[in-house]
Amino acid sequence: MSEIKVRFAPSPTGFMHIGNTRTALFNWLLAKKLGGKFMLRIDDTDRLRSKKEYEDAMRESLVWLGFNWSEEARQSARFDRYNEVTKKLMDEGRIYACYETPEELEIKRKRAMAKGLAPVYDRQALHYTAEDLAKFKAEGRKPHYRFKLLDGVIEWYDIVRGHCRYEAEKLSDPIIIREDGSYLYHLPSCIDDSDFGITHIVRGEDHTTNTASQIQMFEAIGGKVPTFAHLPLLTGTEGKLSKRLGSLGVRELKADGVEAMAICSFLAKLGTSDAIEPYYSLDELAESLDFSKLGRSQPKFDEEELKHFNTKAVRSMPYSLVKDRIAADETFWNDVRANLNVVDDVKVWEDICHKEVAPIIEDKALTDLAAELLPAEPWNENTFNEWLSALKAQSGKKGRELFHPLRKALTALDDGPELKTLLPLIGYEKAKKRLLGQKA
């Protein structure tokens, strides 16, 4: 059995977004689960739109997400190889020149649809006369090139969609080279996948028709046809394909405090029969990968739902995963994490416990009494309850009437960890001064 090898092949024409992050994730998880390799291929054949800043940002996002790769390639460095294969296919009659303008092709498309026919290219270019070619040359037309599909049934077993079947006669011969001589996605991708030994291709279901054409391309170049998995596309909460999904960037989510593993856990389980639960290791997430649990319907992605899920993940996150990112020790982390929305929120509580706070006094009589009754350190596990019992007894107050003024004096905030947890972190000196209305 050949070694399992997958690839993530982004075009550096924009920042990494939720859609291609999901594609990269499923490829990485599959390689990990099957003990294979994950390759990065930069599809930069679009010279006008490809930018180094986008590529650098994509690499940064992949590293942050934990998607390490063992090999990489760049399409712009492989044009000689593409030209070599293209010439061979031209000589064999599988690639042919076409001279129709976009306007002429649109007219053909509309005529076919008006007759109730599929808008399949009519292969008029295969019947050009010498006079036609002379006319095109005189007009200064430059050709684009198509790959000629062979008649017959194209079928494959898709890991997600099951048995897929297309009749080649009902598909247009795909354009593979533009008028300006630049390559479109189809053929270079097949050449790369064949040359680099890619065994599995995981991508969005919008590529399913491309796959039918590309299977014939693999066969034409003598390559082994990979195993395919076409993922249902994400939609927005309204159930439609959303521009937001194509613009919501990994960098933006990271800046908002969303954890890499929260993104991965959420995307891996969205649209599956599994519950969406936090995973804290990509290896563990890979072990849970099961394409048979993916539904066929398009899952709805909700940015706010992801952020709520991130909060859930943070509040149960082990200290070992954050110790290199925060100054707090394990005890402090475990005491306050249930009140965090993002990891950086821990700094708020570090400041409250260790730096100067201007208290807010709502009930001076109560907080003065609290300061008077607060016992000096050392404290034990009974100190807080004994102090609170004495305060209740002498003030006659309880519930919110008791706790809210204490919290505002000690933290200047309305909510947070239990006061029983916070008080030892603040310490006697600061706590007493704050209860008396002094900055401390």
Coordinates of C-alpha atoms in Angstrom, one line a residue:
M1 CA 0.0 0.0 0.0
S2 CA 1.4 3.4 -0.9
E3 CA 2.0 6.0 1.8
I4 CA -1.0 8.2 2.6
K5 CA -0.4 11.8 1.5
V6 CA -2.7 14.7 1.4
R7 CA -2.2 18.4 0.5
F8 CA -3.6 21.8 1.4
A9 CA -3.4 24.0 -1.7
P10 CA -4.4 27.6 -1.0
S11 CA -4.2 30.4 -3.4
P12 CA -2.4 33.4 -1.8
T13 CA -5.1 35.8 -3.0
G14 CA -6.5 36.6 0.4
F15 CA -6.2 35.8 4.1
M16 CA -7.0 32.4 5.4
H17 CA -10.7 32.2 6.2
I18 CA -13.1 29.8 7.9
G19 CA -13.8 27.9 4.7
N20 CA -10.3 27.0 3.7
T21 CA -9.3 26.5 7.4
R22 CA -11.9 23.7 7.5
T23 CA -10.5 22.2 4.3
A24 CA -6.9 22.3 5.7
L25 CA -8.2 20.9 9.0
F26 CA -9.9 17.8 7.5
N27 CA -6.8 17.1 5.3
W28 CA -4.5 17.4 8.3
L29 CA -6.7 15.2 10.5
L30 CA -6.9 12.5 7.8
A31 CA -3.2 12.4 7.4
K32 CA -2.6 12.2 11.1
K33 CA -5.2 9.5 11.6
L34 CA -3.8 7.3 8.8
G35 CA -0.2 8.0 9.6
G36 CA 0.4 9.9 6.4
K37 CA 2.0 13.1 5.3
F38 CA 0.5 16.6 5.0
M39 CA 1.8 18.7 2.2
L40 CA 1.5 22.5 1.6
R41 CA 1.2 23.6 -2.0
I42 CA 1.0 27.2 -2.9
D43 CA -1.3 27.6 -5.9
D44 CA 0.0 30.9 -7.1
T45 CA -0.6 30.6 -10.9
D46 CA -2.8 33.8 -10.7
R47 CA 0.1 36.2 -10.9
L48 CA -2.0 39.3 -10.7
R49 CA -3.9 38.5 -7.5
S50 CA -1.3 36.4 -5.6
K51 CA 0.6 38.4 -3.0
K52 CA 3.4 37.5 -0.6
E53 CA 1.6 39.2 2.3
Y54 CA -1.3 36.7 1.9
E55 CA 1.1 33.7 1.6
D56 CA 3.0 34.8 4.7
A57 CA -0.3 35.3 6.7
M58 CA -1.5 31.8 5.6
R59 CA 1.7 30.2 6.7
E60 CA 1.4 32.0 10.0
S61 CA -2.2 30.9 10.4
L62 CA -1.3 27.3 9.6
V63 CA 1.5 27.3 12.2
W64 CA -0.8 28.8 14.8
L65 CA -3.5 26.2 14.1
G66 CA -0.9 23.5 14.6
F67 CA -1.1 22.2 11.0
N68 CA 2.6 21.3 10.5
W69 CA 3.6 20.2 7.1
S70 CA 6.4 17.9 5.9
E71 CA 6.8 19.1 2.3
E72 CA 5.8 22.0 0.2
A73 CA 5.7 23.1 -3.4
R74 CA 4.9 26.3 -5.4
Q75 CA 3.0 26.1 -8.6
S76 CA 4.8 29.2 -10.1
A77 CA 8.0 27.3 -10.0
R78 CA 6.6 24.4 -12.0
F79 CA 5.5 26.0 -15.3
D80 CA 8.1 24.1 -17.3
R81 CA 6.6 20.9 -16.0
Y82 CA 3.0 22.0 -16.8
N83 CA 4.2 23.1 -20.3
E84 CA 5.8 19.8 -20.9
V85 CA 2.6 17.8 -20.0
T86 CA 0.4 20.3 -21.9
K87 CA 2.5 19.9 -25.1
K88 CA 2.2 16.1 -24.8
L89 CA -1.6 16.3 -24.4
M90 CA -1.8 18.7 -27.4
D91 CA 0.1 16.3 -29.5
E92 CA -2.4 13.6 -28.5
G93 CA -5.4 15.7 -29.3
R94 CA -6.6 16.0 -25.7
I95 CA -6.0 19.8 -25.6
Y96 CA -7.2 22.1 -28.3
A97 CA -7.3 25.8 -29.1
C98 CA -10.5 27.9 -29.0
Y99 CA -11.0 31.4 -30.2
E100 CA -14.5 32.3 -29.0
T101 CA -14.8 35.6 -27.1
P102 CA -16.5 35.6 -23.7
E103 CA -19.4 37.4 -25.3
E104 CA -19.7 34.7 -28.0
L105 CA -19.6 31.9 -25.3
E106 CA -22.3 33.7 -23.3
I107 CA -24.6 33.8 -26.4
K108 CA -24.1 30.1 -26.9
R109 CA -24.9 29.4 -23.3
K110 CA -28.1 31.4 -23.4
R111 CA -29.2 29.8 -26.6
A112 CA -28.7 26.3 -25.2
M113 CA -30.7 27.2 -22.0
A114 CA -33.5 28.7 -24.0
K115 CA -33.9 25.3 -25.7
G116 CA -33.9 23.6 -22.4
L117 CA -30.5 22.1 -22.9
A118 CA -27.5 22.0 -20.6
P119 CA -25.0 24.8 -21.4
V120 CA -22.3 22.4 -22.7
Y121 CA -19.6 23.7 -25.0
D122 CA -20.4 22.6 -28.6
R123 CA -16.7 22.0 -29.6
Q124 CA -17.0 24.3 -32.5
A125 CA -13.3 24.9 -32.2
L126 CA -12.5 21.4 -33.3
H127 CA -14.0 22.3 -36.7
Y128 CA -12.2 25.6 -37.5
T129 CA -11.2 26.0 -41.1
A130 CA -8.0 27.6 -42.3
E131 CA -10.1 30.6 -43.2
D132 CA -11.5 30.8 -39.7
L133 CA -8.0 30.7 -38.2
A134 CA -6.8 33.3 -40.6
K135 CA -9.7 35.6 -39.7
F136 CA -9.0 35.1 -35.9
K137 CA -5.4 36.0 -36.5
A138 CA -6.3 39.1 -38.5
E139 CA -8.6 40.2 -35.7
G140 CA -5.8 39.8 -33.2
R141 CA -7.6 37.1 -31.2
K142 CA -5.6 34.9 -28.9
P143 CA -6.7 31.4 -28.1
H144 CA -7.7 29.8 -24.9
Y145 CA -7.3 26.1 -24.5
R146 CA -9.7 23.3 -23.4
F147 CA -9.2 19.7 -22.3
K148 CA -11.2 17.3 -24.4
L149 CA -13.3 14.9 -22.4
L150 CA -13.8 11.4 -23.7
D151 CA -17.4 10.2 -24.0
G152 CA -18.5 7.8 -21.4
V153 CA -19.4 7.5 -17.7
I154 CA -17.1 9.0 -15.1
E155 CA -17.6 7.5 -11.7
W156 CA -15.8 7.2 -8.4
Y157 CA -16.5 6.4 -4.7
D158 CA -16.4 9.5 -2.6
I159 CA -15.6 9.1 1.1
V160 CA -18.4 11.6 2.0
R161 CA -20.9 11.5 -0.9
G162 CA -20.7 7.8 -1.7
H163 CA -21.0 6.7 -5.4
C164 CA -20.7 9.6 -7.8
R165 CA -21.5 9.3 -11.5
Y166 CA -21.3 11.8 -14.4
E167 CA -21.8 11.4 -18.1
A168 CA -18.9 13.1 -19.9
E169 CA -21.1 14.1 -22.8
K170 CA -23.1 16.4 -20.4
L171 CA -20.0 18.3 -19.2
S172 CA -18.2 21.1 -21.0
D173 CA -14.6 20.5 -21.9
P174 CA -12.9 22.6 -19.2
I175 CA -10.8 25.6 -20.1
I176 CA -7.3 25.0 -18.8
I177 CA -5.3 27.9 -20.2
R178 CA -6.5 31.5 -20.5
E179 CA -6.0 33.8 -23.4
D180 CA -3.1 35.4 -21.6
G181 CA -1.4 32.0 -21.4
S182 CA -1.9 31.5 -17.7
Y183 CA -3.1 28.2 -16.3
L184 CA -6.4 27.7 -14.6
Y185 CA -6.6 25.4 -11.6
H186 CA -7.6 22.1 -13.2
L187 CA -4.6 20.6 -15.0
P188 CA -1.7 22.0 -12.9
S189 CA -3.4 20.6 -9.8
C190 CA -3.6 17.1 -11.4
I191 CA 0.0 17.2 -12.5
D192 CA 1.1 18.2 -9.0
D193 CA -1.1 15.6 -7.3
S194 CA 0.3 12.9 -9.6
D195 CA 4.0 14.0 -9.4
F196 CA 3.9 14.4 -5.6
G197 CA 2.0 11.1 -4.9
I198 CA -1.1 12.6 -3.4
T199 CA -3.4 9.7 -2.4
H200 CA -6.4 11.6 -0.9
I201 CA -8.0 14.9 -1.8
V202 CA -10.4 16.5 0.7
R203 CA -12.1 19.6 -0.6
G204 CA -15.5 21.4 -0.8
E205 CA -18.4 19.9 -2.7
D206 CA -18.3 22.8 -5.1
H207 CA -15.4 20.9 -6.7
T208 CA -17.4 17.7 -7.4
T209 CA -18.0 18.5 -11.1
N210 CA -14.3 19.5 -11.4
T211 CA -13.4 16.0 -10.1
A212 CA -15.3 14.3 -12.9
S213 CA -13.1 16.3 -15.4
Q214 CA -10.0 15.9 -13.4
I215 CA -10.3 12.1 -13.2
Q216 CA -9.9 12.0 -17.0
M217 CA -7.0 14.4 -16.7
F218 CA -5.3 12.0 -14.2
E219 CA -5.9 9.2 -16.7
A220 CA -4.6 11.2 -19.6
I221 CA -1.3 12.0 -17.9
G222 CA -0.8 8.5 -16.6
G223 CA -1.4 9.4 -13.0
K224 CA -3.1 7.4 -10.3
V225 CA -6.5 8.8 -9.5
P226 CA -6.6 9.8 -5.8
T227 CA -9.4 9.0 -3.3
F228 CA -11.8 12.0 -3.0
A229 CA -13.8 13.4 -0.2
H230 CA -16.1 16.4 -0.9
L231 CA -17.2 18.2 2.2
P232 CA -20.6 20.0 2.3
L233 CA -20.1 23.7 2.1
L234 CA -20.6 25.9 5.2
T235 CA -23.5 28.4 5.1
G236 CA -24.3 31.3 7.3
T237 CA -26.9 31.2 9.9
E238 CA -29.6 32.2 7.4
G239 CA -28.8 29.0 5.4
K240 CA -27.2 30.7 2.5
L241 CA -23.6 30.9 1.3
S242 CA -22.3 33.9 3.1
K243 CA -19.7 36.4 2.0
R244 CA -18.8 36.6 5.7
L245 CA -17.6 33.0 5.7
G246 CA -15.2 34.0 2.9
S247 CA -13.9 37.0 4.8
L248 CA -13.9 35.9 8.4
G249 CA -10.2 35.4 8.9
V250 CA -8.2 33.2 11.2
R251 CA -6.2 36.2 12.2
E252 CA -9.3 38.1 13.1
L253 CA -10.5 35.3 15.3
K254 CA -7.1 34.9 16.9
A255 CA -7.1 38.7 17.7
D256 CA -10.6 38.2 19.3
G257 CA -9.1 35.6 21.7
V258 CA -10.6 32.6 20.0
E259 CA -8.3 29.6 20.6
A260 CA -6.8 27.5 17.8
M261 CA -8.1 24.3 19.3
A262 CA -11.6 25.8 19.7
I263 CA -11.7 26.6 16.0
C264 CA -10.5 23.1 15.1
S265 CA -12.8 21.3 17.5
F266 CA -15.8 23.4 16.4
L267 CA -15.2 23.0 12.6
A268 CA -14.3 19.3 12.9
K269 CA -17.7 18.4 14.6
L270 CA -19.9 21.0 12.9
G271 CA -22.4 19.2 10.6
T272 CA -21.5 15.7 12.1
S273 CA -23.5 13.4 14.3
D274 CA -21.0 14.0 17.1
A275 CA -21.5 16.5 19.8
I276 CA -19.4 19.7 19.5
E277 CA -17.1 19.4 22.5
P278 CA -13.7 20.9 23.2
Y279 CA -10.6 19.0 22.3
Y280 CA -7.3 20.2 23.5
S281 CA -5.0 18.2 21.2
L282 CA -5.1 17.8 17.4
D283 CA -3.9 14.2 17.8
E284 CA -7.0 13.4 19.9
L285 CA -9.2 15.2 17.4
A286 CA -7.7 13.2 14.6
E287 CA -8.5 9.9 16.4
S288 CA -12.2 11.0 16.5
L289 CA -12.3 11.7 12.7
D290 CA -15.0 9.7 11.0
F291 CA -16.2 10.8 7.6
S292 CA -19.3 8.6 7.9
K293 CA -20.6 10.9 10.6
L294 CA -20.6 13.9 8.2
G295 CA -24.1 14.8 7.1
R296 CA -24.9 15.6 3.5
S297 CA -26.7 18.9 4.3
Q298 CA -24.7 22.1 4.5
P299 CA -23.9 23.0 8.1
K300 CA -24.7 26.5 9.4
F301 CA -21.7 28.3 10.7
D302 CA -22.4 31.0 13.4
E303 CA -19.5 33.2 14.5
E304 CA -21.2 34.0 17.8
E305 CA -21.7 30.3 18.4
L306 CA -18.0 29.7 17.9
K307 CA -17.1 32.4 20.4
H308 CA -19.5 30.9 23.0
F309 CA -17.9 27.6 22.3
N310 CA -14.5 29.1 22.8
T311 CA -15.6 30.4 26.2
K312 CA -16.7 26.9 27.1
A313 CA -13.3 25.6 26.0
V314 CA -11.3 28.2 27.9
R315 CA -13.2 27.6 31.1
S316 CA -12.2 23.9 31.2
M317 CA -8.7 24.4 29.7
P318 CA -5.9 22.7 31.6
Y319 CA -3.2 25.0 33.0
S320 CA -0.5 23.1 31.1
L321 CA -1.9 24.6 27.9
V322 CA -1.7 28.2 29.0
K323 CA 1.2 28.3 31.5
D324 CA 3.6 29.7 28.9
R325 CA 1.2 32.5 28.0
I326 CA 0.2 33.9 31.4
A327 CA 2.0 35.1 34.5
A328 CA -0.5 33.4 36.9
D329 CA 0.3 30.1 38.6
E330 CA -1.8 27.0 38.4
T331 CA -3.8 27.7 41.5
F332 CA -4.8 31.2 40.3
W333 CA -5.7 29.9 36.9
N334 CA -8.0 27.2 38.3
D335 CA -9.6 29.7 40.6
V336 CA -10.6 32.2 38.0
R337 CA -10.9 30.3 34.7
A338 CA -14.6 29.6 35.2
N339 CA -15.1 33.4 34.8
L340 CA -13.0 33.9 31.7
N341 CA -14.3 34.4 28.2
V342 CA -10.9 34.4 26.6
V343 CA -7.5 33.4 28.1
D344 CA -6.3 37.0 28.2
D345 CA -9.1 37.8 30.6
V346 CA -7.0 36.2 33.3
K347 CA -4.9 39.5 33.3
V348 CA -8.0 41.3 34.5
W349 CA -8.1 39.2 37.6
E350 CA -4.3 39.3 38.0
D351 CA -4.6 43.1 38.1
I352 CA -7.5 43.0 40.5
C353 CA -5.7 40.7 42.9
H354 CA -2.2 42.1 42.6
K355 CA -2.4 45.7 41.5
E356 CA -4.1 48.8 42.8
V357 CA -7.9 49.0 42.5
A358 CA -10.2 51.9 43.2
P359 CA -13.0 50.4 45.2
I360 CA -16.7 51.3 44.6
I361 CA -18.5 51.7 47.9
E362 CA -22.2 51.1 47.7
D363 CA -23.0 50.6 51.4
K364 CA -20.3 52.3 53.6
A365 CA -21.7 51.0 56.8
L366 CA -21.6 47.4 55.6
T367 CA -18.1 47.6 54.1
D368 CA -16.7 49.4 57.2
L369 CA -18.1 46.6 59.4
A370 CA -16.7 44.0 57.0
A371 CA -13.3 45.6 57.3
E372 CA -13.6 45.6 61.1
L373 CA -14.6 42.0 61.2
L374 CA -12.0 40.7 58.7
P375 CA -9.5 38.6 60.6
A376 CA -5.8 39.0 60.0
E377 CA -3.8 36.3 58.1
P378 CA -3.0 33.5 58.1
W379 CA -6.3 32.2 56.8
N380 CA -7.6 28.7 56.5
E381 CA -10.5 27.1 54.6
N382 CA -13.0 28.2 57.3
T383 CA -12.0 31.9 57.5
F384 CA -14.3 33.2 54.8
N385 CA -17.4 31.4 56.0
E386 CA -16.8 32.5 59.6
W387 CA -16.2 36.1 58.5
L388 CA -19.3 36.1 56.4
S389 CA -21.4 34.5 59.2
A390 CA -20.3 37.3 61.6
L391 CA -21.0 39.9 59.0
K392 CA -24.5 38.6 58.4
A393 CA -25.3 38.4 62.1
Q394 CA -24.2 42.0 62.8
S395 CA -25.5 43.7 59.7
G396 CA -28.7 41.7 59.3
K397 CA -28.1 41.5 55.6
K398 CA -28.0 38.5 53.2
G399 CA -28.1 37.6 49.5
R400 CA -27.4 40.3 46.9
E401 CA -27.8 43.0 49.6
L402 CA -24.8 41.6 51.3
F403 CA -22.6 40.2 48.5
H404 CA -22.9 42.9 45.9
P405 CA -21.5 45.8 48.0
L406 CA -18.6 43.5 49.1
R407 CA -17.8 42.5 45.5
K408 CA -17.9 46.2 44.3
A409 CA -15.6 47.2 47.1
L410 CA -13.1 44.3 46.6
T411 CA -13.1 44.2 42.8
A412 CA -14.9 47.3 41.5
L413 CA -16.8 44.9 39.3
D414 CA -20.4 43.4 39.3
D415 CA -19.4 39.8 38.6
G416 CA -16.5 37.4 38.9
P417 CA -15.2 34.4 40.7
E418 CA -16.7 33.6 44.1
L419 CA -15.6 36.0 46.8
K420 CA -14.5 32.9 48.8
T421 CA -12.0 32.2 46.0
L422 CA -11.0 35.8 45.4
L423 CA -10.4 36.9 49.0
P424 CA -7.2 34.8 49.6
L425 CA -5.9 35.9 46.2
I426 CA -6.3 39.6 47.1
G427 CA -4.9 39.2 50.6
Y428 CA -5.6 40.8 54.0
E429 CA -3.9 44.2 53.5
K430 CA -5.5 45.0 50.1
A431 CA -8.9 43.6 51.1
K432 CA -9.1 45.7 54.3
K433 CA -8.1 48.9 52.6
R434 CA -10.6 48.4 49.7
L435 CA -13.4 47.7 52.1
L436 CA -12.6 51.0 53.8
G437 CA -12.8 52.7 50.4
Q438 CA -9.1 53.2 49.9
K439 CA -7.2 52.5 46.7
A440 CA -5.1 49.3 47.2

